[in-house]
Short mmCIF file of N, CA and C in Angstrom, two decimals:
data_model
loop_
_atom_site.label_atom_id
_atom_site.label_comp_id
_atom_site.label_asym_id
_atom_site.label_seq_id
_atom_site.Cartn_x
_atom_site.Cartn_y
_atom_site.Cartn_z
N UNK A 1292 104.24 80.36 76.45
CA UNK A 1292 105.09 80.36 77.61
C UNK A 1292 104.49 81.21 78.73
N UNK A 1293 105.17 81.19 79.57
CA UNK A 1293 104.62 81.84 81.10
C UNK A 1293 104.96 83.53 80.61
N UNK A 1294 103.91 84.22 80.88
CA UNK A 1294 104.03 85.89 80.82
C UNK A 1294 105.20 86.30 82.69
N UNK A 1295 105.96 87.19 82.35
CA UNK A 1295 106.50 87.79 83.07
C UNK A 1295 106.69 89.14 82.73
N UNK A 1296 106.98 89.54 84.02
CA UNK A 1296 107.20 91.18 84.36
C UNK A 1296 108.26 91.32 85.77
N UNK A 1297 108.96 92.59 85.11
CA UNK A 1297 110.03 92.85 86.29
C UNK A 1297 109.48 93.40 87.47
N UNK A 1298 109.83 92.93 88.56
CA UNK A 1298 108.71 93.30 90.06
C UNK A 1298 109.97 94.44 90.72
N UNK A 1299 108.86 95.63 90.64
CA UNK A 1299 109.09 97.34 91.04
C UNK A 1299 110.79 97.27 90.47
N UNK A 1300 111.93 97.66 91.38
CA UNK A 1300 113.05 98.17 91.07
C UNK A 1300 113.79 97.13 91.53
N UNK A 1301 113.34 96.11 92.01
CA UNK A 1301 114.33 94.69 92.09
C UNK A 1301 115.18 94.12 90.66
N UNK A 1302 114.58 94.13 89.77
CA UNK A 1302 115.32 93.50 89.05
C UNK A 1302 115.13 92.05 88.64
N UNK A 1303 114.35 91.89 89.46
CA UNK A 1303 114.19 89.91 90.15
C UNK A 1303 112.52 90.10 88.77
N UNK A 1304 112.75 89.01 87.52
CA UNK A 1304 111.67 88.80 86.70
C UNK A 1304 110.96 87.87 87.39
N UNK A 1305 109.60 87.99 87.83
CA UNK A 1305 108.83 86.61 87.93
C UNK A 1305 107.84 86.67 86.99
N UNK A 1306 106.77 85.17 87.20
CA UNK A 1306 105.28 85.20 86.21
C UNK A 1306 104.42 86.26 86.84
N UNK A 1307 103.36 86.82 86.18
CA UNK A 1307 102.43 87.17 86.83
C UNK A 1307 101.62 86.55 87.27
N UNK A 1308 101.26 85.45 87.51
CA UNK A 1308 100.84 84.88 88.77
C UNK A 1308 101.64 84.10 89.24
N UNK A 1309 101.45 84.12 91.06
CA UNK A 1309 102.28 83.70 92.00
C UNK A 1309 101.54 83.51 92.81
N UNK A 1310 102.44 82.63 94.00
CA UNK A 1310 101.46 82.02 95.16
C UNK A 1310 101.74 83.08 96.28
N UNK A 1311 100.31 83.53 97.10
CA UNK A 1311 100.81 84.59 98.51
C UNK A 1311 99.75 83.21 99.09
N UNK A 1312 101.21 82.62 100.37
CA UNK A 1312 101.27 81.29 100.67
C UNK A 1312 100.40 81.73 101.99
N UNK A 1313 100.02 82.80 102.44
CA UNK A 1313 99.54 83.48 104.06
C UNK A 1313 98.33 82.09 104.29
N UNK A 1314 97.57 81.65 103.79
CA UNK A 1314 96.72 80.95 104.82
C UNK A 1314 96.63 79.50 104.57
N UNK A 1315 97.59 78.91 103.57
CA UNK A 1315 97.66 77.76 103.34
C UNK A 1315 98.61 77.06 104.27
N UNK A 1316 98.09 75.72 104.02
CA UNK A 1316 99.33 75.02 105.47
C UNK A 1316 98.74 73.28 104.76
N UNK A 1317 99.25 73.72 103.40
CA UNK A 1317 99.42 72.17 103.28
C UNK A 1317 100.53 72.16 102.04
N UNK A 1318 101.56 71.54 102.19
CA UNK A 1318 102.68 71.64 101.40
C UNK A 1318 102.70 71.15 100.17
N UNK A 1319 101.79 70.62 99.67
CA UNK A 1319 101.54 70.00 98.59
C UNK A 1319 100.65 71.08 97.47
N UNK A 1320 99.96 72.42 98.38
CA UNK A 1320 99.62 72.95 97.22
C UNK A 1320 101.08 74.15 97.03
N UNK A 1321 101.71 74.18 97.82
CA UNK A 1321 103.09 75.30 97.40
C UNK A 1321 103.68 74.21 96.36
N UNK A 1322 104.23 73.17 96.74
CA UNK A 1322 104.77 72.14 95.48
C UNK A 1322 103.87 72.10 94.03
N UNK A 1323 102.78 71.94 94.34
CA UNK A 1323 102.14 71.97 93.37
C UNK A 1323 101.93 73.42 92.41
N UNK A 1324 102.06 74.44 93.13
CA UNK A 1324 102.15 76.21 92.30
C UNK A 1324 103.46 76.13 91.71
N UNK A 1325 104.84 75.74 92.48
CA UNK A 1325 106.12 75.57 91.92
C UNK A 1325 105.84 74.79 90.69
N UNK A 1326 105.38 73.55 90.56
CA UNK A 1326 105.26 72.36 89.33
C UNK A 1326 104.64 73.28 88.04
N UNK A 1327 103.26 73.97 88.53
CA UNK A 1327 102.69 75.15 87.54
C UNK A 1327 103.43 75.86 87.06
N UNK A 1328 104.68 76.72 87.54
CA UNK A 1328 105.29 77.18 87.18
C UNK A 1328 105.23 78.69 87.58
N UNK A 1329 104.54 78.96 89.30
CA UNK A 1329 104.52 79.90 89.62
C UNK A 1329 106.02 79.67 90.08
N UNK A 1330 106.64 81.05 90.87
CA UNK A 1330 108.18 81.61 91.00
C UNK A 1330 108.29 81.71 92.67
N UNK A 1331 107.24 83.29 92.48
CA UNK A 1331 107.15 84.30 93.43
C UNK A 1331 106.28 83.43 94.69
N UNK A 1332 106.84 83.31 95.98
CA UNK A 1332 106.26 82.48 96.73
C UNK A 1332 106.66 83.75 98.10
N UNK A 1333 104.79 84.37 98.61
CA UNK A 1333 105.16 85.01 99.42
C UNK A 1333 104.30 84.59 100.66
N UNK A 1334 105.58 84.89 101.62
CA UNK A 1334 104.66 84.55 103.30
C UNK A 1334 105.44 85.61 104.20
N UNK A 1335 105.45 85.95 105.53
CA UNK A 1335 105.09 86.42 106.36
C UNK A 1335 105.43 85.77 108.04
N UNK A 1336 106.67 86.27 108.09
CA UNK A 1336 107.26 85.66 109.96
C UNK A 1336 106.17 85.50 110.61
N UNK A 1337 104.67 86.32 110.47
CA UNK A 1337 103.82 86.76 111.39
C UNK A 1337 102.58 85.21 110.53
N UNK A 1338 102.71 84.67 109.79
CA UNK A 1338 101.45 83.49 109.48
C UNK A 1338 101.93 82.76 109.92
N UNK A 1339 100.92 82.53 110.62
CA UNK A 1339 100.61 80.97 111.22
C UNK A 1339 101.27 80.64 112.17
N UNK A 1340 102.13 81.89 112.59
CA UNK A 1340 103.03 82.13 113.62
C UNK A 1340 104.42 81.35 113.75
N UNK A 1341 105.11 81.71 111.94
CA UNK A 1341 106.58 81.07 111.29
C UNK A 1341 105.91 79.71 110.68
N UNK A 1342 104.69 78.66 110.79
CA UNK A 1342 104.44 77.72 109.98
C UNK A 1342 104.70 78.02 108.46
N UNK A 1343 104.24 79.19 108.02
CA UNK A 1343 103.81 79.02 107.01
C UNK A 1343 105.22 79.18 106.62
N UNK A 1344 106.32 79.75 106.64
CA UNK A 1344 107.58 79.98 106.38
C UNK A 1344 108.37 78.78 106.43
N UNK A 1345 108.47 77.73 107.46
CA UNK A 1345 108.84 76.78 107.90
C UNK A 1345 108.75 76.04 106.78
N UNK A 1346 106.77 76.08 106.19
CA UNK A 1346 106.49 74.99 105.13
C UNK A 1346 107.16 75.38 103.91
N UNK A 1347 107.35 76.66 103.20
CA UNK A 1347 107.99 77.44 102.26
C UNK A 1347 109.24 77.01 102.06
N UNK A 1348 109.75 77.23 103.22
CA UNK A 1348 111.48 76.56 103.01
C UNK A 1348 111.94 74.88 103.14
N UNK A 1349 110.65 73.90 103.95
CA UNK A 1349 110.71 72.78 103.32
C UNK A 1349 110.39 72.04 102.23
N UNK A 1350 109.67 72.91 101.51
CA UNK A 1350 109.21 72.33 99.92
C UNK A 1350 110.29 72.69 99.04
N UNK A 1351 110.36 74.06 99.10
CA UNK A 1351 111.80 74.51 98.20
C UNK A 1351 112.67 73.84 98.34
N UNK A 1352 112.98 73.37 100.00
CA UNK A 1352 114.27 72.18 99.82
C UNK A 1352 114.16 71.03 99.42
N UNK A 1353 113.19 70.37 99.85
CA UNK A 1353 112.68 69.12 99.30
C UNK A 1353 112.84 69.38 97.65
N UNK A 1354 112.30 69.87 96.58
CA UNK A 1354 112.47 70.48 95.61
C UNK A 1354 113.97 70.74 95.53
N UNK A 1355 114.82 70.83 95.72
CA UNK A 1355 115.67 71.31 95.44
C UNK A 1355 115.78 72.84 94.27
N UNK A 1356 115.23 73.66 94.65
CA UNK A 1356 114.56 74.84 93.85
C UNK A 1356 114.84 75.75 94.50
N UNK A 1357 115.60 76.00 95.70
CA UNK A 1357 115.87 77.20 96.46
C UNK A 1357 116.32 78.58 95.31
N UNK A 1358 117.09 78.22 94.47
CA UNK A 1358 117.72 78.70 92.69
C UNK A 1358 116.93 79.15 91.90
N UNK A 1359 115.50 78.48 91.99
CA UNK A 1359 114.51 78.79 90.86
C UNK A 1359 113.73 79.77 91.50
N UNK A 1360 113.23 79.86 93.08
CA UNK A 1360 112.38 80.63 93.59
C UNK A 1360 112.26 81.63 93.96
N UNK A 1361 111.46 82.53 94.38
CA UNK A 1361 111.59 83.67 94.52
C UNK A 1361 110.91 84.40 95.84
N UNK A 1362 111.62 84.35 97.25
CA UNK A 1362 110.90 84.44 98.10
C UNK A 1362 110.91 85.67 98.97
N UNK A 1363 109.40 86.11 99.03
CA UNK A 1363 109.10 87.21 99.74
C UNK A 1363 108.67 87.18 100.76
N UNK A 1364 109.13 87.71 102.08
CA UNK A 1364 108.64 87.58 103.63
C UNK A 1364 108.84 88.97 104.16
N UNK A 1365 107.71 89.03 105.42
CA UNK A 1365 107.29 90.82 105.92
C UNK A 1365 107.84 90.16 107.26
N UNK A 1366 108.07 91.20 108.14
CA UNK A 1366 108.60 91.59 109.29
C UNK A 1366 107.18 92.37 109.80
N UNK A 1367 106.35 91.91 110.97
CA UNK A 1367 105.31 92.94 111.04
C UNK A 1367 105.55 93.04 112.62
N UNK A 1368 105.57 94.07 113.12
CA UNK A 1368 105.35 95.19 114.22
C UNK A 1368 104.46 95.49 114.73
N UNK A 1369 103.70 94.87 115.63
CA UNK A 1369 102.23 95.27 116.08
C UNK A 1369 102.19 96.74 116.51
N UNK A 1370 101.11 97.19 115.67
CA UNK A 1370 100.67 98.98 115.91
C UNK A 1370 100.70 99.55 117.30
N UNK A 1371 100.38 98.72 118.50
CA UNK A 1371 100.97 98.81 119.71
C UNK A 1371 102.67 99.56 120.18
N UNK A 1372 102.95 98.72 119.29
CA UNK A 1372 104.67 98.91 119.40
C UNK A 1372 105.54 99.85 118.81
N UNK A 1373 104.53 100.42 117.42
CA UNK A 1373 105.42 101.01 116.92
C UNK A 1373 106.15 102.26 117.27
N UNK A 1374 105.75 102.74 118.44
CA UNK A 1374 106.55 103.75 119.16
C UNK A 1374 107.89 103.72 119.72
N UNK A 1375 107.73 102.12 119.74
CA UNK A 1375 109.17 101.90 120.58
C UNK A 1375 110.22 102.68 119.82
N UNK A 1376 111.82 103.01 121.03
CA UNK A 1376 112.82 103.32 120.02
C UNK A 1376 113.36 102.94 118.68
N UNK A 1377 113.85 104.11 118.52
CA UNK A 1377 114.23 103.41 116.62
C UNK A 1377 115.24 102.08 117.16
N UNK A 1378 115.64 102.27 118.08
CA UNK A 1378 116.98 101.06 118.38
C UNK A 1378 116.20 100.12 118.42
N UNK A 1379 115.16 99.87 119.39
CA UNK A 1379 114.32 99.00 119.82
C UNK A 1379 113.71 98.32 118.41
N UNK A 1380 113.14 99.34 117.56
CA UNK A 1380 112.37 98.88 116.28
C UNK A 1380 113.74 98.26 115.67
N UNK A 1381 114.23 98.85 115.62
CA UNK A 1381 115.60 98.32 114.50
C UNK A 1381 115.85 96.76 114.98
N UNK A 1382 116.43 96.41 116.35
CA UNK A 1382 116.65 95.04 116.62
C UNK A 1382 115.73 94.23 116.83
N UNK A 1383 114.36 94.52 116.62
CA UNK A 1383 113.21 93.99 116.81
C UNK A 1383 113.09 93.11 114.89
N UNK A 1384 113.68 94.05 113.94
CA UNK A 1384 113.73 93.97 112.54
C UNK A 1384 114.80 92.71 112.52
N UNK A 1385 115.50 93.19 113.30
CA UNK A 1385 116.60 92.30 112.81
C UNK A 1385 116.71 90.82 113.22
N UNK A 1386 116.31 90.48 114.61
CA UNK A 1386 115.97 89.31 115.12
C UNK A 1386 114.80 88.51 114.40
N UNK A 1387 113.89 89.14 114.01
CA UNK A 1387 112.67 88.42 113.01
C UNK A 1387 113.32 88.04 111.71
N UNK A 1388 114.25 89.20 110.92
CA UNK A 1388 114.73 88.45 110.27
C UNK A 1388 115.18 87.07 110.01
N UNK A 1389 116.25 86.95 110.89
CA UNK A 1389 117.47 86.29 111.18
C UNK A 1389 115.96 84.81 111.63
N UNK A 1390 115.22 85.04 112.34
CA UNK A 1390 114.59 83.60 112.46
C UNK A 1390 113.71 83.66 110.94
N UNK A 1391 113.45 84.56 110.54
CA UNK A 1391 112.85 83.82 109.12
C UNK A 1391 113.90 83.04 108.35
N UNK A 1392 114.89 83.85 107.94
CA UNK A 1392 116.35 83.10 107.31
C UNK A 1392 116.18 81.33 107.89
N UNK A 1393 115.91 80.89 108.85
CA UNK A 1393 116.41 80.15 109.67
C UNK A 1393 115.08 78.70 109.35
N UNK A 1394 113.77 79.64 109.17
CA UNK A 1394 112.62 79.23 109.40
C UNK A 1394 112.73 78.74 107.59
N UNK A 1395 112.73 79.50 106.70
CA UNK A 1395 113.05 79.02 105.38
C UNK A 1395 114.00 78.39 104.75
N UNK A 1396 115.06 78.11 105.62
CA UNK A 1396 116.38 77.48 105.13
C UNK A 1396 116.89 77.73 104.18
N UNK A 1397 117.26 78.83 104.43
CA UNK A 1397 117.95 79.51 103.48
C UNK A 1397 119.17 80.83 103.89
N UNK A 1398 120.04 81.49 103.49
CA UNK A 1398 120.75 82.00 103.85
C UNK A 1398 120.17 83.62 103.54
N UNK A 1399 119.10 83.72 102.26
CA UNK A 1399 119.00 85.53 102.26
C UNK A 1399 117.45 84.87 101.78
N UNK A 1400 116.67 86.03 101.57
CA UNK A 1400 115.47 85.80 101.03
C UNK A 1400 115.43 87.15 99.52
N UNK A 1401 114.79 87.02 98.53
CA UNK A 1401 114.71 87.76 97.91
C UNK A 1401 114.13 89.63 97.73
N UNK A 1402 112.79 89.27 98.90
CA UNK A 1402 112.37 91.16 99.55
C UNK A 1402 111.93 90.26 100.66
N UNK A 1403 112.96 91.06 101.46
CA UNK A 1403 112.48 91.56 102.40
C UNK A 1403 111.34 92.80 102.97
N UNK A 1404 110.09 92.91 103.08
CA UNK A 1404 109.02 93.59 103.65
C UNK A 1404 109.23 94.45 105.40
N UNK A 1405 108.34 95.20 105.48
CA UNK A 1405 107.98 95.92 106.16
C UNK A 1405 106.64 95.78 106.53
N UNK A 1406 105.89 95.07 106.94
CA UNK A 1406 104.35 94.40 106.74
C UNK A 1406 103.60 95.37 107.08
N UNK A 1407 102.43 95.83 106.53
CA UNK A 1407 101.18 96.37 107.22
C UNK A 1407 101.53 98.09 107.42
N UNK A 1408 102.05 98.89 106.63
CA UNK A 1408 102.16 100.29 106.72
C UNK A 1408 101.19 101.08 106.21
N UNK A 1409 100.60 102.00 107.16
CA UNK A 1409 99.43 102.82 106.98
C UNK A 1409 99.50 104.32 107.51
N UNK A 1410 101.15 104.37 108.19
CA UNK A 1410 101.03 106.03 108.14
C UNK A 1410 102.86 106.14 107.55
N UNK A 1411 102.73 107.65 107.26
CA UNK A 1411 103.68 107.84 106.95
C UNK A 1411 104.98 108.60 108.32
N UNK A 1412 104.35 108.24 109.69
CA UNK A 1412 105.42 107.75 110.60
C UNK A 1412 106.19 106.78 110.82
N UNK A 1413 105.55 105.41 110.32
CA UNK A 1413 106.16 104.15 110.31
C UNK A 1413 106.78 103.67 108.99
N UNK A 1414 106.39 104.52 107.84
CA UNK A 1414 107.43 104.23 106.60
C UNK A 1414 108.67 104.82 106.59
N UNK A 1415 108.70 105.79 107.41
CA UNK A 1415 110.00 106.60 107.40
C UNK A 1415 110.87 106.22 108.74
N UNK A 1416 110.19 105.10 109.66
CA UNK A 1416 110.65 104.84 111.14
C UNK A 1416 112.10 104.55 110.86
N UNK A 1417 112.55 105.23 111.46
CA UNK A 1417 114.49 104.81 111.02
C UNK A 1417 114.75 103.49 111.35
N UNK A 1418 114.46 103.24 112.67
CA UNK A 1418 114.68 101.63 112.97
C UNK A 1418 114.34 100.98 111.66
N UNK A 1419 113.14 101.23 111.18
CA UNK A 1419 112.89 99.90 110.28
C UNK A 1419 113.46 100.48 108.89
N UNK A 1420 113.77 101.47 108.82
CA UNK A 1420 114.53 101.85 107.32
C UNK A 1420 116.67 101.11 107.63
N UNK A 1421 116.69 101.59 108.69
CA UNK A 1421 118.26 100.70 108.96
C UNK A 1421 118.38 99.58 109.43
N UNK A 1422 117.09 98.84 109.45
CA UNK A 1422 117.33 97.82 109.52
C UNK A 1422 116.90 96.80 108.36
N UNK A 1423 116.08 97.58 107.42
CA UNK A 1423 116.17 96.80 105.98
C UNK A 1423 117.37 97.62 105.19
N UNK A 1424 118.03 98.50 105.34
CA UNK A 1424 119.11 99.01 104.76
C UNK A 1424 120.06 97.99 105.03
N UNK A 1425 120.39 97.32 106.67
CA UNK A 1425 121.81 96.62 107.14
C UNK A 1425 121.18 95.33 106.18
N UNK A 1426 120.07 94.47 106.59
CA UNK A 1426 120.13 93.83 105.89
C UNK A 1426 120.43 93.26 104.24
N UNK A 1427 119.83 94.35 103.29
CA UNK A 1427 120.35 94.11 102.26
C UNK A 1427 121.52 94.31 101.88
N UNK A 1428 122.19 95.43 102.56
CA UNK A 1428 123.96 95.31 102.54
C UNK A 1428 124.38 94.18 102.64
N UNK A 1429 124.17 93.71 104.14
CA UNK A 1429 124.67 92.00 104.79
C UNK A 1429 124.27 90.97 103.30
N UNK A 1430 123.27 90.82 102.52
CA UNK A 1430 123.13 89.72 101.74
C UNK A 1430 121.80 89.32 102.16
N UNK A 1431 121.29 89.68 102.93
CA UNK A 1431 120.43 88.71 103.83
C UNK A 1431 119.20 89.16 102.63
N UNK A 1432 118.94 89.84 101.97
CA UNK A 1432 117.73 90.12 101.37
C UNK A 1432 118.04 91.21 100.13
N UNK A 1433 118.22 90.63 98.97
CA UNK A 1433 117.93 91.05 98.11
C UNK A 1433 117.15 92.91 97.56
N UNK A 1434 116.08 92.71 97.88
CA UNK A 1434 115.19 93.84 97.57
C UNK A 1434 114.48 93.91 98.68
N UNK A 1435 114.00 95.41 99.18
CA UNK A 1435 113.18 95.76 100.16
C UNK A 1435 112.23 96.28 99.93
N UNK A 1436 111.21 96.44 100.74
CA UNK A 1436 109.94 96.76 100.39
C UNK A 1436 109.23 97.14 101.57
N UNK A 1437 107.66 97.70 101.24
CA UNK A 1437 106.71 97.59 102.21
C UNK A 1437 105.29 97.07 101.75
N UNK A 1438 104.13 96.00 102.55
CA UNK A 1438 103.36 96.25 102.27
C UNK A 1438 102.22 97.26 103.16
N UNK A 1439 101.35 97.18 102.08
CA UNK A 1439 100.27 98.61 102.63
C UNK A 1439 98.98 98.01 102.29
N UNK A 1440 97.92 98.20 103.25
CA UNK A 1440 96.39 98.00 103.32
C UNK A 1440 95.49 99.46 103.25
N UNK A 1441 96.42 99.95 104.31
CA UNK A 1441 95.42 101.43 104.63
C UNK A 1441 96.50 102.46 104.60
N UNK A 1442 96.10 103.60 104.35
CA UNK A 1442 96.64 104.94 104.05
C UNK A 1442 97.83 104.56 102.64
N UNK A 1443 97.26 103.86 101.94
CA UNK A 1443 97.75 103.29 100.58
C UNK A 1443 98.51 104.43 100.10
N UNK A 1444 98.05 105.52 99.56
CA UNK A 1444 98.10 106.49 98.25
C UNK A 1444 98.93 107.30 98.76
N UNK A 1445 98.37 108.01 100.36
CA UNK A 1445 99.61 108.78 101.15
C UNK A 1445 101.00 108.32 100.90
N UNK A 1446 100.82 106.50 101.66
CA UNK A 1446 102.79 105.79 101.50
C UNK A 1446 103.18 105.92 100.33
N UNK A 1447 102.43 105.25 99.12
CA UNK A 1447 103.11 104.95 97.97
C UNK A 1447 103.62 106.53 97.10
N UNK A 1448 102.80 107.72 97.53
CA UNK A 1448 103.22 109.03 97.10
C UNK A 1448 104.76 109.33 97.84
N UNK A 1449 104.81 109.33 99.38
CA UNK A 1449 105.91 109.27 99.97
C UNK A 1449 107.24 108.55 99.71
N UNK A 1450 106.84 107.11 99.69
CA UNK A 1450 107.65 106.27 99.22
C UNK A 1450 108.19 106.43 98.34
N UNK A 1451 107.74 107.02 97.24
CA UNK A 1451 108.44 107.28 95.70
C UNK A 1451 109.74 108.50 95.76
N UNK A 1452 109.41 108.82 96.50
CA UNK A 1452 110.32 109.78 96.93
C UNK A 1452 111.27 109.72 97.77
N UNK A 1453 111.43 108.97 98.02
CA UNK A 1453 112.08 108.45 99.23
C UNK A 1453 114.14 107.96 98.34
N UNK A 1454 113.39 106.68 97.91
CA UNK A 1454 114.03 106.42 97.04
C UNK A 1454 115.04 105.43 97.83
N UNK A 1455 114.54 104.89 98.76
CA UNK A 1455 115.32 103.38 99.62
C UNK A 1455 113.97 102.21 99.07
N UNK A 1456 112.86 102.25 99.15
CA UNK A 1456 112.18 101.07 98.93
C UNK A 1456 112.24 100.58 97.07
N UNK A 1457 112.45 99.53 97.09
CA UNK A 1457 112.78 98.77 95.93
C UNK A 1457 111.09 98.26 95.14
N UNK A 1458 110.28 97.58 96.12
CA UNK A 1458 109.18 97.29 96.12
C UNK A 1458 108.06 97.87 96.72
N UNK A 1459 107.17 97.76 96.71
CA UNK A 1459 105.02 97.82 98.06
C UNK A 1459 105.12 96.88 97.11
N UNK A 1460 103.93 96.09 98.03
CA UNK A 1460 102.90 94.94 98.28
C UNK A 1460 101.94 95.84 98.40
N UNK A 1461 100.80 96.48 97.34
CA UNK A 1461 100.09 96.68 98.01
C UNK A 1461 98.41 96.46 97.53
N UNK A 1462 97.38 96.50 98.01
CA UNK A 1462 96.22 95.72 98.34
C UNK A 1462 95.37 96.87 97.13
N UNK A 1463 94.85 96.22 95.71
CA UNK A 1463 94.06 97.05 95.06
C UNK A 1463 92.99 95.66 94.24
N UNK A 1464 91.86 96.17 94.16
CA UNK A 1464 91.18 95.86 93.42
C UNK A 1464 89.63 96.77 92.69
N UNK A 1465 88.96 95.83 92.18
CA UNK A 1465 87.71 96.69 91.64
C UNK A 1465 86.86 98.17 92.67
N UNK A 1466 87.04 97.31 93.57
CA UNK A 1466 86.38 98.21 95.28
C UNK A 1466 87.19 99.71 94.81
N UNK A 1467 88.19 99.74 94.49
CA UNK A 1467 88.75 100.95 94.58
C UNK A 1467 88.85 102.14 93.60
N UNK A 1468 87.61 101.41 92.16
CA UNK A 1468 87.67 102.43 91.01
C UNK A 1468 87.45 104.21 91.57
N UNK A 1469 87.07 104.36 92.78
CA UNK A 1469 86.23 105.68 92.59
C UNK A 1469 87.40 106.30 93.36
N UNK A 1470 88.75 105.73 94.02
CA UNK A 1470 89.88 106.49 95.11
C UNK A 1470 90.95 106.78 93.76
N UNK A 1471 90.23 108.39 93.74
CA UNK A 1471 91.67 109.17 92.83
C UNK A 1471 93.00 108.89 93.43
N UNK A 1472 93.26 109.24 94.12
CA UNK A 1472 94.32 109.57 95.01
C UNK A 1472 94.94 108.22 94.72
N UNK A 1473 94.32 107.10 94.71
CA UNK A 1473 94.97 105.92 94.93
C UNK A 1473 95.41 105.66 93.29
#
């Protein structure tokens, strides 16, 4: 049978392997990972600029599998911006939401993300902590999260402590045997 594991403090079991849908744009290989018997199907408001989300939530429907799947989408904030007010960041969170919901056809998504965090000013940005807080209250998203590329070891030390993020997404492989810290 398919190996699974419980993903971070969600609760939500998927397989260990899953599709991260970011640069594909043909709907037949997401149908086809669902048929395999992958779960976890993750994309990103910010690919392909909502395509790839669009295609996510028309296969699942087509499929009729919205029930079986398990969908993860980031909210990303260009590093430019992230100064704006927490109000500003906050309704900036919330409007991306609300068009991903819209873009996947669906009413909540399973984690909701925080895309692309690399300091520990923007993991703690209140805007974006109350605005994945309102959301998972509202229904709209299940489990929250962040992912991380750079300043990895700093967030995920912080984060643990924190004790609002449910999930990280975050970026490890062989490249990284020699980063203690990480």
């Amino acid at each position: 049978g398919v190996i699974t594991r419980t993903l971070g403090r969600t609760g939500i079991r998927v397989p260990v392997v899953n599709m991260g849908v970011m640069n594909a744009d043909n709907p037949a290989l997401v149908r086809r990972a669902f048929e395999a018997g992958m779960r976890l199907f993750d994309t990103a408001a910010y690919y392909q600029r909502g395509r790839n989300e669009e295609m996510v939530g028309s296969v699942l429907r087509e499929l009729g599998a919205r029930d079986q799947a398990v969908i993860a989408t980031k909210v990303f904030l260009p590093p430019p911006q992230r100064g704006m007010a927490p109000g500003q960041v906050k309704a900036f969170f919330l409007k991306t939401a609300e068009e991903s919901l819209r873009r996947l056809q669906t009413d909540h998504v399973d984690i909701l993300y925080s895309h692309n965090v690399s300091t520990l000013d923007y993991l703690k940005n209140p805007g974006v902590l109350e605005a994945l807080q309102a959301l998972k209250k509202q229904g709209k998203t299940r489990s929250i999260g962040f992912s991380t590329h750079q300043g990895m070891a700093e967030c995920l030390d912080a984060a643990a402590g924190m004790g609002v993020y449910d999930v990280v997404l975050t970026t490890f492989n062989y490249s990284f045997h020699s980063d203690a810290p990480l």
